[in-house]
């Protein structure tokens, strides 16, 4: 095992004439030499063995859990990406990285070498810790000796989306999601929203996908270009948008009106997308000014939420004459 070979090597160094100058047990051996100069040192609060890290964990444990009150949470807990393939894909997909971790004695294969090279080339912090510490941080999952920690996502406010819409020549365009729980759907919708000129995406804080690593990856970089707002009460936020002059159009498969002919597409608009299985909640339907559908054949019951969003956004952009300039 790599750990055993490290201990043997450390003992050999102590008995030779260069005793005290080689690597010592627990220092990481060859891995440490390979990591030397690999980007900036992570912050103290990101080093599991540092007092600042333990202090931060205690502070977070003492903080009250987010209530269901009117205040919108600014962020969620940090997201972990684990495993060599997943970490490598996340790095190449441009996911934001707060810190990278590699276990002492981790076997160097082509994937790990590429990860180390990528983090060094992009000045990303890389911290070597014990395998046991990495086990604890990642909840005992099969991390294969490497993991990256994403920063907390900073959600926008509904007011931010309204302010951005004021500057849009065609009027503001917001995509709101109701009970869309798959983060990959969220990421794909964010990508389509950016492609068709929306000013932002609005999601509820409960019973909804959030900005996880999967959502970031599926957005193909669009999550860095378009804000996502989180509402503690979706219908109140929709009401706020209506007061700001927005027309709220919800997609519903049984609606008689075709989305292409729905009123209000050429002005400030909120397009509300429900889940594929349940559609829009009753209160959300009642909040909408109009319900519209996408015509499909009888051979298919419904469309995936991200597919429906893309089609509807295309129709909106066609009416508004904004095009899709990705």
PDB file of C-alpha atoms in Angstrom:
ATOM      1  CA  UNK A   1       0.000   0.000   0.000  1.00  0.00           C
ATOM      2  CA  UNK A   2       1.261   3.556  -0.680  1.00  0.00           C
ATOM      3  CA  UNK A   3       1.006   4.452   2.998  1.00  0.00           C
ATOM      4  CA  UNK A   4       3.239   1.572   3.995  1.00  0.00           C
ATOM      5  CA  UNK A   5       5.855   2.465   1.385  1.00  0.00           C
ATOM      6  CA  UNK A   6       5.869   6.026   2.725  1.00  0.00           C
ATOM      7  CA  UNK A   7       6.676   4.808   6.219  1.00  0.00           C
ATOM      8  CA  UNK A   8       9.479   2.578   4.979  1.00  0.00           C
ATOM      9  CA  UNK A   9      10.971   5.436   2.971  1.00  0.00           C
ATOM     10  CA  UNK A  10      10.766   7.754   5.954  1.00  0.00           C
ATOM     11  CA  UNK A  11      12.588   5.262   8.142  1.00  0.00           C
ATOM     12  CA  UNK A  12      15.342   4.810   5.542  1.00  0.00           C
ATOM     13  CA  UNK A  13      15.939   8.550   5.436  1.00  0.00           C
ATOM     14  CA  UNK A  14      16.399   8.732   9.194  1.00  0.00           C
ATOM     15  CA  UNK A  15      19.068   6.027   9.237  1.00  0.00           C
ATOM     16  CA  UNK A  16      21.149   7.382   6.324  1.00  0.00           C
ATOM     17  CA  UNK A  17      23.638  10.214   6.299  1.00  0.00           C
ATOM     18  CA  UNK A  18      20.923  12.580   5.141  1.00  0.00           C
ATOM     19  CA  UNK A  19      18.793  11.904   8.201  1.00  0.00           C
ATOM     20  CA  UNK A  20      16.448  14.774   8.958  1.00  0.00           C
ATOM     21  CA  UNK A  21      16.587  16.132   5.414  1.00  0.00           C
ATOM     22  CA  UNK A  22      14.229  13.716   3.661  1.00  0.00           C
ATOM     23  CA  UNK A  23      10.476  13.316   3.932  1.00  0.00           C
ATOM     24  CA  UNK A  24       9.086  12.265   7.288  1.00  0.00           C
ATOM     25  CA  UNK A  25       6.239   9.934   8.082  1.00  0.00           C
ATOM     26  CA  UNK A  26       2.928  11.603   7.353  1.00  0.00           C
ATOM     27  CA  UNK A  27       4.435  14.328   5.161  1.00  0.00           C
ATOM     28  CA  UNK A  28       3.111  12.789   1.956  1.00  0.00           C
ATOM     29  CA  UNK A  29       6.368  11.421   0.554  1.00  0.00           C
ATOM     30  CA  UNK A  30       6.537  11.547  -3.226  1.00  0.00           C
ATOM     31  CA  UNK A  31       3.104  13.141  -3.497  1.00  0.00           C
ATOM     32  CA  UNK A  32       4.228  16.144  -1.479  1.00  0.00           C
ATOM     33  CA  UNK A  33       7.256  16.712  -3.681  1.00  0.00           C
ATOM     34  CA  UNK A  34       4.967  16.450  -6.694  1.00  0.00           C
ATOM     35  CA  UNK A  35       2.639  19.070  -5.228  1.00  0.00           C
ATOM     36  CA  UNK A  36       5.324  21.593  -4.354  1.00  0.00           C
ATOM     37  CA  UNK A  37       4.548  24.888  -6.072  1.00  0.00           C
ATOM     38  CA  UNK A  38       1.087  23.739  -7.146  1.00  0.00           C
ATOM     39  CA  UNK A  39      -0.779  27.017  -6.770  1.00  0.00           C
ATOM     40  CA  UNK A  40      -1.654  29.248  -3.808  1.00  0.00           C
ATOM     41  CA  UNK A  41      -2.165  27.963  -0.282  1.00  0.00           C
ATOM     42  CA  UNK A  42      -5.871  27.528   0.611  1.00  0.00           C
ATOM     43  CA  UNK A  43      -7.368  29.805   3.227  1.00  0.00           C
ATOM     44  CA  UNK A  44      -6.976  28.701   6.838  1.00  0.00           C
ATOM     45  CA  UNK A  45     -10.722  28.024   7.116  1.00  0.00           C
ATOM     46  CA  UNK A  46     -10.435  25.513   4.243  1.00  0.00           C
ATOM     47  CA  UNK A  47      -7.656  23.487   5.912  1.00  0.00           C
ATOM     48  CA  UNK A  48      -9.337  20.724   7.957  1.00  0.00           C
ATOM     49  CA  UNK A  49      -6.532  20.525  10.529  1.00  0.00           C
ATOM     50  CA  UNK A  50      -6.374  24.296  11.113  1.00  0.00           C
ATOM     51  CA  UNK A  51      -8.036  25.922  14.122  1.00  0.00           C
ATOM     52  CA  UNK A  52      -9.811  28.404  11.815  1.00  0.00           C
ATOM     53  CA  UNK A  53     -11.521  25.487  10.032  1.00  0.00           C
ATOM     54  CA  UNK A  54     -12.802  24.018  13.313  1.00  0.00           C
ATOM     55  CA  UNK A  55     -13.949  27.459  14.477  1.00  0.00           C
ATOM     56  CA  UNK A  56     -15.905  27.920  11.246  1.00  0.00           C
ATOM     57  CA  UNK A  57     -17.555  24.497  11.618  1.00  0.00           C
ATOM     58  CA  UNK A  58     -18.630  25.394  15.165  1.00  0.00           C
ATOM     59  CA  UNK A  59     -20.014  28.771  14.051  1.00  0.00           C
ATOM     60  CA  UNK A  60     -22.051  27.138  11.298  1.00  0.00           C
ATOM     61  CA  UNK A  61     -23.374  24.520  13.724  1.00  0.00           C
ATOM     62  CA  UNK A  62     -24.544  27.249  16.119  1.00  0.00           C
ATOM     63  CA  UNK A  63     -26.365  29.207  13.421  1.00  0.00           C
ATOM     64  CA  UNK A  64     -30.140  28.616  13.281  1.00  0.00           C
ATOM     65  CA  UNK A  65     -31.439  26.711  10.288  1.00  0.00           C
ATOM     66  CA  UNK A  66     -33.066  28.711   7.508  1.00  0.00           C
ATOM     67  CA  UNK A  67     -36.693  29.336   8.325  1.00  0.00           C
ATOM     68  CA  UNK A  68     -39.554  29.501   5.842  1.00  0.00           C
ATOM     69  CA  UNK A  69     -39.995  33.218   6.524  1.00  0.00           C
ATOM     70  CA  UNK A  70     -39.874  36.003   3.973  1.00  0.00           C
ATOM     71  CA  UNK A  71     -36.094  36.384   3.971  1.00  0.00           C
ATOM     72  CA  UNK A  72     -34.419  34.898   0.891  1.00  0.00           C
ATOM     73  CA  UNK A  73     -31.259  32.888   1.665  1.00  0.00           C
ATOM     74  CA  UNK A  74     -28.162  34.286  -0.029  1.00  0.00           C
ATOM     75  CA  UNK A  75     -26.448  30.927  -0.444  1.00  0.00           C
ATOM     76  CA  UNK A  76     -26.506  27.233   0.297  1.00  0.00           C
ATOM     77  CA  UNK A  77     -23.865  24.983   1.771  1.00  0.00           C
ATOM     78  CA  UNK A  78     -20.704  24.212  -0.157  1.00  0.00           C
ATOM     79  CA  UNK A  79     -20.966  21.552  -2.842  1.00  0.00           C
ATOM     80  CA  UNK A  80     -18.413  18.751  -3.170  1.00  0.00           C
ATOM     81  CA  UNK A  81     -17.291  17.061  -6.371  1.00  0.00           C
ATOM     82  CA  UNK A  82     -15.529  13.765  -5.692  1.00  0.00           C
ATOM     83  CA  UNK A  83     -13.714  11.137  -7.727  1.00  0.00           C
ATOM     84  CA  UNK A  84     -11.078  11.562 -10.409  1.00  0.00           C
ATOM     85  CA  UNK A  85     -13.323  11.536 -13.469  1.00  0.00           C
ATOM     86  CA  UNK A  86     -15.911  13.824 -11.864  1.00  0.00           C
ATOM     87  CA  UNK A  87     -13.276  16.289 -10.639  1.00  0.00           C
ATOM     88  CA  UNK A  88     -11.539  16.371 -14.007  1.00  0.00           C
ATOM     89  CA  UNK A  89     -14.824  16.966 -15.848  1.00  0.00           C
ATOM     90  CA  UNK A  90     -15.820  19.682 -13.372  1.00  0.00           C
ATOM     91  CA  UNK A  91     -12.523  21.518 -13.822  1.00  0.00           C
ATOM     92  CA  UNK A  92     -12.772  21.444 -17.607  1.00  0.00           C
ATOM     93  CA  UNK A  93     -16.433  22.543 -17.416  1.00  0.00           C
ATOM     94  CA  UNK A  94     -15.375  25.703 -15.604  1.00  0.00           C
ATOM     95  CA  UNK A  95     -17.096  25.050 -12.276  1.00  0.00           C
ATOM     96  CA  UNK A  96     -16.047  27.546  -9.594  1.00  0.00           C
ATOM     97  CA  UNK A  97     -13.557  26.002  -7.171  1.00  0.00           C
ATOM     98  CA  UNK A  98     -12.880  27.172  -3.642  1.00  0.00           C
ATOM     99  CA  UNK A  99     -10.324  24.520  -2.749  1.00  0.00           C
ATOM    100  CA  UNK A 100      -8.964  21.236  -4.087  1.00  0.00           C
ATOM    101  CA  UNK A 101      -7.954  18.319  -1.890  1.00  0.00           C
ATOM    102  CA  UNK A 102      -5.745  15.303  -2.581  1.00  0.00           C
ATOM    103  CA  UNK A 103      -5.127  12.448  -0.160  1.00  0.00           C
ATOM    104  CA  UNK A 104      -1.620  11.615   1.010  1.00  0.00           C
ATOM    105  CA  UNK A 105      -0.301   8.548  -0.772  1.00  0.00           C
ATOM    106  CA  UNK A 106      -2.887   8.794  -3.574  1.00  0.00           C
ATOM    107  CA  UNK A 107      -1.767   6.740  -6.555  1.00  0.00           C
ATOM    108  CA  UNK A 108      -0.686   8.955  -9.432  1.00  0.00           C
ATOM    109  CA  UNK A 109      -2.413   7.952 -12.655  1.00  0.00           C
ATOM    110  CA  UNK A 110      -2.970  10.039 -15.793  1.00  0.00           C
ATOM    111  CA  UNK A 111      -6.173  11.551 -14.407  1.00  0.00           C
ATOM    112  CA  UNK A 112      -4.624  12.737 -11.151  1.00  0.00           C
ATOM    113  CA  UNK A 113      -1.607  14.116 -12.992  1.00  0.00           C
ATOM    114  CA  UNK A 114      -3.948  16.062 -15.265  1.00  0.00           C
ATOM    115  CA  UNK A 115      -5.886  17.365 -12.246  1.00  0.00           C
ATOM    116  CA  UNK A 116      -2.685  18.533 -10.558  1.00  0.00           C
ATOM    117  CA  UNK A 117      -1.479  20.140 -13.773  1.00  0.00           C
ATOM    118  CA  UNK A 118      -4.821  21.900 -14.341  1.00  0.00           C
ATOM    119  CA  UNK A 119      -5.020  23.320 -10.825  1.00  0.00           C
ATOM    120  CA  UNK A 120      -1.420  24.517 -11.024  1.00  0.00           C
ATOM    121  CA  UNK A 121      -1.902  26.145 -14.433  1.00  0.00           C
ATOM    122  CA  UNK A 122      -5.030  27.946 -13.205  1.00  0.00           C
ATOM    123  CA  UNK A 123      -3.590  28.923  -9.785  1.00  0.00           C
ATOM    124  CA  UNK A 124      -6.207  26.917  -7.893  1.00  0.00           C
ATOM    125  CA  UNK A 125      -5.434  26.081  -4.249  1.00  0.00           C
ATOM    126  CA  UNK A 126      -4.455  22.429  -3.746  1.00  0.00           C
ATOM    127  CA  UNK A 127      -4.224  20.984  -0.252  1.00  0.00           C
ATOM    128  CA  UNK A 128      -2.796  17.586   0.672  1.00  0.00           C
ATOM    129  CA  UNK A 129      -4.530  15.946   3.641  1.00  0.00           C
ATOM    130  CA  UNK A 130      -4.735  12.473   5.119  1.00  0.00           C
ATOM    131  CA  UNK A 131      -7.046   9.959   3.533  1.00  0.00           C
ATOM    132  CA  UNK A 132      -8.991   9.754   6.788  1.00  0.00           C
ATOM    133  CA  UNK A 133      -9.553  13.507   6.793  1.00  0.00           C
ATOM    134  CA  UNK A 134     -10.770  13.394   3.189  1.00  0.00           C
ATOM    135  CA  UNK A 135     -13.088  10.524   4.133  1.00  0.00           C
ATOM    136  CA  UNK A 136     -14.585  12.688   6.871  1.00  0.00           C
ATOM    137  CA  UNK A 137     -14.974  15.769   4.682  1.00  0.00           C
ATOM    138  CA  UNK A 138     -16.724  13.863   1.902  1.00  0.00           C
ATOM    139  CA  UNK A 139     -18.910  11.722   4.153  1.00  0.00           C
ATOM    140  CA  UNK A 140     -17.057   8.466   3.596  1.00  0.00           C
ATOM    141  CA  UNK A 141     -17.757   8.363  -0.130  1.00  0.00           C
ATOM    142  CA  UNK A 142     -15.463   6.747  -2.695  1.00  0.00           C
ATOM    143  CA  UNK A 143     -13.444   9.880  -3.452  1.00  0.00           C
ATOM    144  CA  UNK A 144     -10.486   8.059  -5.090  1.00  0.00           C
ATOM    145  CA  UNK A 145      -8.122  10.356  -3.253  1.00  0.00           C
ATOM    146  CA  UNK A 146      -9.264  13.657  -4.739  1.00  0.00           C
ATOM    147  CA  UNK A 147     -12.125  16.136  -4.272  1.00  0.00           C
ATOM    148  CA  UNK A 148     -12.922  19.768  -4.975  1.00  0.00           C
ATOM    149  CA  UNK A 149     -15.057  22.105  -2.928  1.00  0.00           C
ATOM    150  CA  UNK A 150     -17.227  24.671  -4.661  1.00  0.00           C
ATOM    151  CA  UNK A 151     -18.005  27.997  -2.992  1.00  0.00           C
ATOM    152  CA  UNK A 152     -21.480  28.789  -1.772  1.00  0.00           C
ATOM    153  CA  UNK A 153     -23.621  30.063  -4.630  1.00  0.00           C
ATOM    154  CA  UNK A 154     -24.686  33.680  -4.186  1.00  0.00           C
ATOM    155  CA  UNK A 155     -28.320  33.918  -5.223  1.00  0.00           C
ATOM    156  CA  UNK A 156     -29.701  37.138  -6.640  1.00  0.00           C
ATOM    157  CA  UNK A 157     -32.853  38.883  -5.427  1.00  0.00           C
ATOM    158  CA  UNK A 158     -36.043  39.373  -7.436  1.00  0.00           C
ATOM    159  CA  UNK A 159     -35.308  43.112  -7.373  1.00  0.00           C
ATOM    160  CA  UNK A 160     -32.022  42.399  -9.170  1.00  0.00           C
ATOM    161  CA  UNK A 161     -33.898  40.701 -12.003  1.00  0.00           C
ATOM    162  CA  UNK A 162     -36.363  43.585 -12.232  1.00  0.00           C
ATOM    163  CA  UNK A 163     -33.519  46.116 -12.354  1.00  0.00           C
ATOM    164  CA  UNK A 164     -31.782  44.163 -15.122  1.00  0.00           C
ATOM    165  CA  UNK A 165     -35.021  44.030 -17.108  1.00  0.00           C
ATOM    166  CA  UNK A 166     -35.334  47.826 -17.098  1.00  0.00           C
ATOM    167  CA  UNK A 167     -32.218  48.017 -19.257  1.00  0.00           C
ATOM    168  CA  UNK A 168     -33.497  45.457 -21.779  1.00  0.00           C
ATOM    169  CA  UNK A 169     -34.799  47.018 -25.040  1.00  0.00           C
ATOM    170  CA  UNK A 170     -37.438  44.295 -25.411  1.00  0.00           C
ATOM    171  CA  UNK A 171     -38.518  44.448 -21.772  1.00  0.00           C
ATOM    172  CA  UNK A 172     -37.443  42.102 -19.009  1.00  0.00           C
ATOM    173  CA  UNK A 173     -37.603  38.342 -19.453  1.00  0.00           C
ATOM    174  CA  UNK A 174     -37.477  36.019 -16.432  1.00  0.00           C
ATOM    175  CA  UNK A 175     -37.842  32.236 -16.362  1.00  0.00           C
ATOM    176  CA  UNK A 176     -39.476  30.963 -13.147  1.00  0.00           C
ATOM    177  CA  UNK A 177     -39.446  27.297 -12.151  1.00  0.00           C
ATOM    178  CA  UNK A 178     -42.113  25.550 -10.085  1.00  0.00           C
ATOM    179  CA  UNK A 179     -41.191  22.172  -8.546  1.00  0.00           C
ATOM    180  CA  UNK A 180     -38.392  21.464 -11.025  1.00  0.00           C
ATOM    181  CA  UNK A 181     -36.259  19.240  -8.812  1.00  0.00           C
ATOM    182  CA  UNK A 182     -33.651  17.839 -11.220  1.00  0.00           C
ATOM    183  CA  UNK A 183     -30.479  19.979 -11.111  1.00  0.00           C
ATOM    184  CA  UNK A 184     -29.663  18.962 -14.675  1.00  0.00           C
ATOM    185  CA  UNK A 185     -32.972  20.398 -15.822  1.00  0.00           C
ATOM    186  CA  UNK A 186     -32.148  23.574 -13.918  1.00  0.00           C
ATOM    187  CA  UNK A 187     -28.743  23.811 -15.581  1.00  0.00           C
ATOM    188  CA  UNK A 188     -30.181  23.212 -19.044  1.00  0.00           C
ATOM    189  CA  UNK A 189     -32.885  25.850 -18.476  1.00  0.00           C
ATOM    190  CA  UNK A 190     -30.266  28.358 -17.316  1.00  0.00           C
ATOM    191  CA  UNK A 191     -28.355  27.713 -20.535  1.00  0.00           C
ATOM    192  CA  UNK A 192     -31.469  28.239 -22.672  1.00  0.00           C
ATOM    193  CA  UNK A 193     -32.446  31.342 -20.700  1.00  0.00           C
ATOM    194  CA  UNK A 194     -29.028  32.858 -21.396  1.00  0.00           C
ATOM    195  CA  UNK A 195     -29.206  31.861 -25.064  1.00  0.00           C
ATOM    196  CA  UNK A 196     -32.562  33.570 -25.596  1.00  0.00           C
ATOM    197  CA  UNK A 197     -31.784  36.778 -23.737  1.00  0.00           C
ATOM    198  CA  UNK A 198     -33.458  36.301 -20.341  1.00  0.00           C
ATOM    199  CA  UNK A 199     -32.283  38.516 -17.490  1.00  0.00           C
ATOM    200  CA  UNK A 200     -32.449  35.723 -14.933  1.00  0.00           C
ATOM    201  CA  UNK A 201     -33.990  32.556 -13.554  1.00  0.00           C
ATOM    202  CA  UNK A 202     -36.212  32.415 -10.464  1.00  0.00           C
ATOM    203  CA  UNK A 203     -36.464  29.300  -8.285  1.00  0.00           C
ATOM    204  CA  UNK A 204     -38.245  28.606  -4.980  1.00  0.00           C
ATOM    205  CA  UNK A 205     -36.203  27.739  -1.904  1.00  0.00           C
ATOM    206  CA  UNK A 206     -38.203  24.560  -1.241  1.00  0.00           C
ATOM    207  CA  UNK A 207     -39.072  21.564  -3.426  1.00  0.00           C
ATOM    208  CA  UNK A 208     -36.707  22.767  -6.120  1.00  0.00           C
ATOM    209  CA  UNK A 209     -33.309  21.998  -7.548  1.00  0.00           C
ATOM    210  CA  UNK A 210     -30.601  24.410  -6.460  1.00  0.00           C
ATOM    211  CA  UNK A 211     -27.241  25.467  -7.846  1.00  0.00           C
ATOM    212  CA  UNK A 212     -25.320  22.247  -7.314  1.00  0.00           C
ATOM    213  CA  UNK A 213     -22.303  20.987  -9.228  1.00  0.00           C
ATOM    214  CA  UNK A 214     -24.642  19.118 -11.592  1.00  0.00           C
ATOM    215  CA  UNK A 215     -26.570  22.305 -12.395  1.00  0.00           C
ATOM    216  CA  UNK A 216     -23.345  24.247 -12.977  1.00  0.00           C
ATOM    217  CA  UNK A 217     -21.988  21.570 -15.280  1.00  0.00           C
ATOM    218  CA  UNK A 218     -25.183  21.209 -17.331  1.00  0.00           C
ATOM    219  CA  UNK A 219     -25.399  24.977 -17.806  1.00  0.00           C
ATOM    220  CA  UNK A 220     -22.148  24.765 -19.815  1.00  0.00           C
ATOM    221  CA  UNK A 221     -20.853  28.008 -18.348  1.00  0.00           C
ATOM    222  CA  UNK A 222     -24.120  29.956 -18.620  1.00  0.00           C
ATOM    223  CA  UNK A 223     -24.529  29.923 -14.821  1.00  0.00           C
ATOM    224  CA  UNK A 224     -21.616  32.349 -14.641  1.00  0.00           C
ATOM    225  CA  UNK A 225     -23.350  34.783 -17.023  1.00  0.00           C
ATOM    226  CA  UNK A 226     -26.975  34.850 -15.865  1.00  0.00           C
ATOM    227  CA  UNK A 227     -28.220  35.345 -12.279  1.00  0.00           C
ATOM    228  CA  UNK A 228     -30.409  32.867 -10.444  1.00  0.00           C
ATOM    229  CA  UNK A 229     -32.705  34.297  -7.773  1.00  0.00           C
ATOM    230  CA  UNK A 230     -34.139  32.189  -4.958  1.00  0.00           C
ATOM    231  CA  UNK A 231     -37.542  33.033  -3.468  1.00  0.00           C
ATOM    232  CA  UNK A 232     -38.835  31.834  -0.116  1.00  0.00           C
ATOM    233  CA  UNK A 233     -42.343  32.210  -1.593  1.00  0.00           C
ATOM    234  CA  UNK A 234     -42.559  31.817  -5.368  1.00  0.00           C
ATOM    235  CA  UNK A 235     -46.063  33.234  -5.728  1.00  0.00           C
ATOM    236  CA  UNK A 236     -45.241  36.348  -3.724  1.00  0.00           C
ATOM    237  CA  UNK A 237     -42.240  36.912  -5.971  1.00  0.00           C
ATOM    238  CA  UNK A 238     -44.399  36.442  -9.064  1.00  0.00           C
ATOM    239  CA  UNK A 239     -46.810  38.987  -7.602  1.00  0.00           C
ATOM    240  CA  UNK A 240     -43.934  41.410  -7.144  1.00  0.00           C
ATOM    241  CA  UNK A 241     -42.953  40.978 -10.777  1.00  0.00           C
ATOM    242  CA  UNK A 242     -46.560  41.587 -11.844  1.00  0.00           C
ATOM    243  CA  UNK A 243     -46.594  44.848  -9.881  1.00  0.00           C
ATOM    244  CA  UNK A 244     -43.427  45.811 -11.761  1.00  0.00           C
ATOM    245  CA  UNK A 245     -45.319  45.451 -15.054  1.00  0.00           C
ATOM    246  CA  UNK A 246     -44.538  41.851 -15.969  1.00  0.00           C
ATOM    247  CA  UNK A 247     -47.030  39.502 -17.600  1.00  0.00           C
ATOM    248  CA  UNK A 248     -46.834  36.035 -16.042  1.00  0.00           C
ATOM    249  CA  UNK A 249     -47.392  33.197 -18.519  1.00  0.00           C
ATOM    250  CA  UNK A 250     -47.405  29.617 -17.240  1.00  0.00           C
ATOM    251  CA  UNK A 251     -46.878  26.544 -19.393  1.00  0.00           C
ATOM    252  CA  UNK A 252     -49.660  23.970 -18.986  1.00  0.00           C
ATOM    253  CA  UNK A 253     -50.224  21.033 -21.303  1.00  0.00           C
ATOM    254  CA  UNK A 254     -54.023  21.282 -21.176  1.00  0.00           C
ATOM    255  CA  UNK A 255     -54.177  25.028 -21.908  1.00  0.00           C
ATOM    256  CA  UNK A 256     -56.037  26.005 -25.085  1.00  0.00           C
ATOM    257  CA  UNK A 257     -53.797  28.943 -25.979  1.00  0.00           C
ATOM    258  CA  UNK A 258     -50.669  28.250 -28.044  1.00  0.00           C
ATOM    259  CA  UNK A 259     -47.535  29.727 -26.481  1.00  0.00           C
ATOM    260  CA  UNK A 260     -46.746  31.507 -29.746  1.00  0.00           C
ATOM    261  CA  UNK A 261     -50.061  33.397 -29.523  1.00  0.00           C
ATOM    262  CA  UNK A 262     -50.069  34.090 -25.786  1.00  0.00           C
ATOM    263  CA  UNK A 263     -50.631  37.748 -24.847  1.00  0.00           C
ATOM    264  CA  UNK A 264     -47.809  39.801 -23.402  1.00  0.00           C
ATOM    265  CA  UNK A 265     -44.850  38.058 -25.032  1.00  0.00           C
ATOM    266  CA  UNK A 266     -43.596  41.307 -26.521  1.00  0.00           C
ATOM    267  CA  UNK A 267     -43.312  43.101 -23.158  1.00  0.00           C
ATOM    268  CA  UNK A 268     -41.873  42.404 -19.699  1.00  0.00           C
ATOM    269  CA  UNK A 269     -42.520  38.697 -19.267  1.00  0.00           C
ATOM    270  CA  UNK A 270     -42.209  35.898 -16.730  1.00  0.00           C
ATOM    271  CA  UNK A 271     -42.326  32.426 -18.253  1.00  0.00           C
ATOM    272  CA  UNK A 272     -43.242  29.844 -15.601  1.00  0.00           C
ATOM    273  CA  UNK A 273     -42.189  26.225 -16.125  1.00  0.00           C
ATOM    274  CA  UNK A 274     -43.532  23.365 -14.000  1.00  0.00           C
ATOM    275  CA  UNK A 275     -42.250  19.837 -13.498  1.00  0.00           C
ATOM    276  CA  UNK A 276     -42.879  17.248 -16.188  1.00  0.00           C
ATOM    277  CA  UNK A 277     -44.856  14.986 -13.873  1.00  0.00           C
ATOM    278  CA  UNK A 278     -46.958  17.427 -11.842  1.00  0.00           C
ATOM    279  CA  UNK A 279     -46.927  20.597 -13.906  1.00  0.00           C
ATOM    280  CA  UNK A 280     -47.713  23.877 -12.170  1.00  0.00           C
ATOM    281  CA  UNK A 281     -49.020  23.974  -8.608  1.00  0.00           C
ATOM    282  CA  UNK A 282     -52.586  25.245  -8.119  1.00  0.00           C
ATOM    283  CA  UNK A 283     -51.542  28.528  -6.492  1.00  0.00           C
ATOM    284  CA  UNK A 284     -48.981  29.136  -9.211  1.00  0.00           C
ATOM    285  CA  UNK A 285     -51.652  28.622 -11.873  1.00  0.00           C
ATOM    286  CA  UNK A 286     -53.897  31.121 -10.124  1.00  0.00           C
ATOM    287  CA  UNK A 287     -51.069  33.655  -9.972  1.00  0.00           C
ATOM    288  CA  UNK A 288     -50.387  33.409 -13.711  1.00  0.00           C
ATOM    289  CA  UNK A 289     -52.076  35.933 -16.002  1.00  0.00           C
ATOM    290  CA  UNK A 290     -52.273  33.363 -18.801  1.00  0.00           C
ATOM    291  CA  UNK A 291     -51.762  29.636 -19.256  1.00  0.00           C
ATOM    292  CA  UNK A 292     -50.348  28.467 -22.574  1.00  0.00           C
ATOM    293  CA  UNK A 293     -49.313  25.164 -24.101  1.00  0.00           C
ATOM    294  CA  UNK A 294     -46.853  23.798 -26.639  1.00  0.00           C
ATOM    295  CA  UNK A 295     -48.670  21.816 -29.366  1.00  0.00           C
ATOM    296  CA  UNK A 296     -47.420  18.208 -29.521  1.00  0.00           C
ATOM    297  CA  UNK A 297     -48.765  14.991 -31.026  1.00  0.00           C
ATOM    298  CA  UNK A 298     -50.946  12.604 -29.035  1.00  0.00           C
ATOM    299  CA  UNK A 299     -48.141  10.037 -29.085  1.00  0.00           C
ATOM    300  CA  UNK A 300     -46.382  11.907 -26.261  1.00  0.00           C
ATOM    301  CA  UNK A 301     -48.043  13.039 -23.026  1.00  0.00           C
ATOM    302  CA  UNK A 302     -45.639  15.777 -22.025  1.00  0.00           C
ATOM    303  CA  UNK A 303     -42.216  17.296 -22.565  1.00  0.00           C
ATOM    304  CA  UNK A 304     -39.214  17.374 -20.289  1.00  0.00           C
ATOM    305  CA  UNK A 305     -39.122  20.677 -18.370  1.00  0.00           C
ATOM    306  CA  UNK A 306     -35.884  21.872 -19.962  1.00  0.00           C
ATOM    307  CA  UNK A 307     -37.082  20.952 -23.463  1.00  0.00           C
ATOM    308  CA  UNK A 308     -40.382  22.779 -22.909  1.00  0.00           C
ATOM    309  CA  UNK A 309     -38.511  25.824 -21.627  1.00  0.00           C
ATOM    310  CA  UNK A 310     -36.267  25.891 -24.703  1.00  0.00           C
ATOM    311  CA  UNK A 311     -39.198  25.700 -27.122  1.00  0.00           C
ATOM    312  CA  UNK A 312     -41.170  28.359 -25.265  1.00  0.00           C
ATOM    313  CA  UNK A 313     -38.149  30.676 -25.065  1.00  0.00           C
ATOM    314  CA  UNK A 314     -37.598  30.285 -28.794  1.00  0.00           C
ATOM    315  CA  UNK A 315     -41.202  31.302 -29.480  1.00  0.00           C
ATOM    316  CA  UNK A 316     -40.839  34.277 -27.135  1.00  0.00           C
ATOM    317  CA  UNK A 317     -37.623  35.407 -28.838  1.00  0.00           C
ATOM    318  CA  UNK A 318     -39.280  35.053 -32.250  1.00  0.00           C
ATOM    319  CA  UNK A 319     -42.180  37.288 -31.192  1.00  0.00           C
ATOM    320  CA  UNK A 320     -39.827  39.807 -29.577  1.00  0.00           C
ATOM    321  CA  UNK A 321     -37.377  39.698 -32.478  1.00  0.00           C
ATOM    322  CA  UNK A 322     -34.428  39.185 -30.148  1.00  0.00           C
ATOM    323  CA  UNK A 323     -32.889  36.103 -31.796  1.00  0.00           C
ATOM    324  CA  UNK A 324     -30.820  33.593 -29.891  1.00  0.00           C
ATOM    325  CA  UNK A 325     -27.249  34.897 -30.034  1.00  0.00           C
ATOM    326  CA  UNK A 326     -25.575  32.447 -27.647  1.00  0.00           C
TER     327      UNK A 326
END
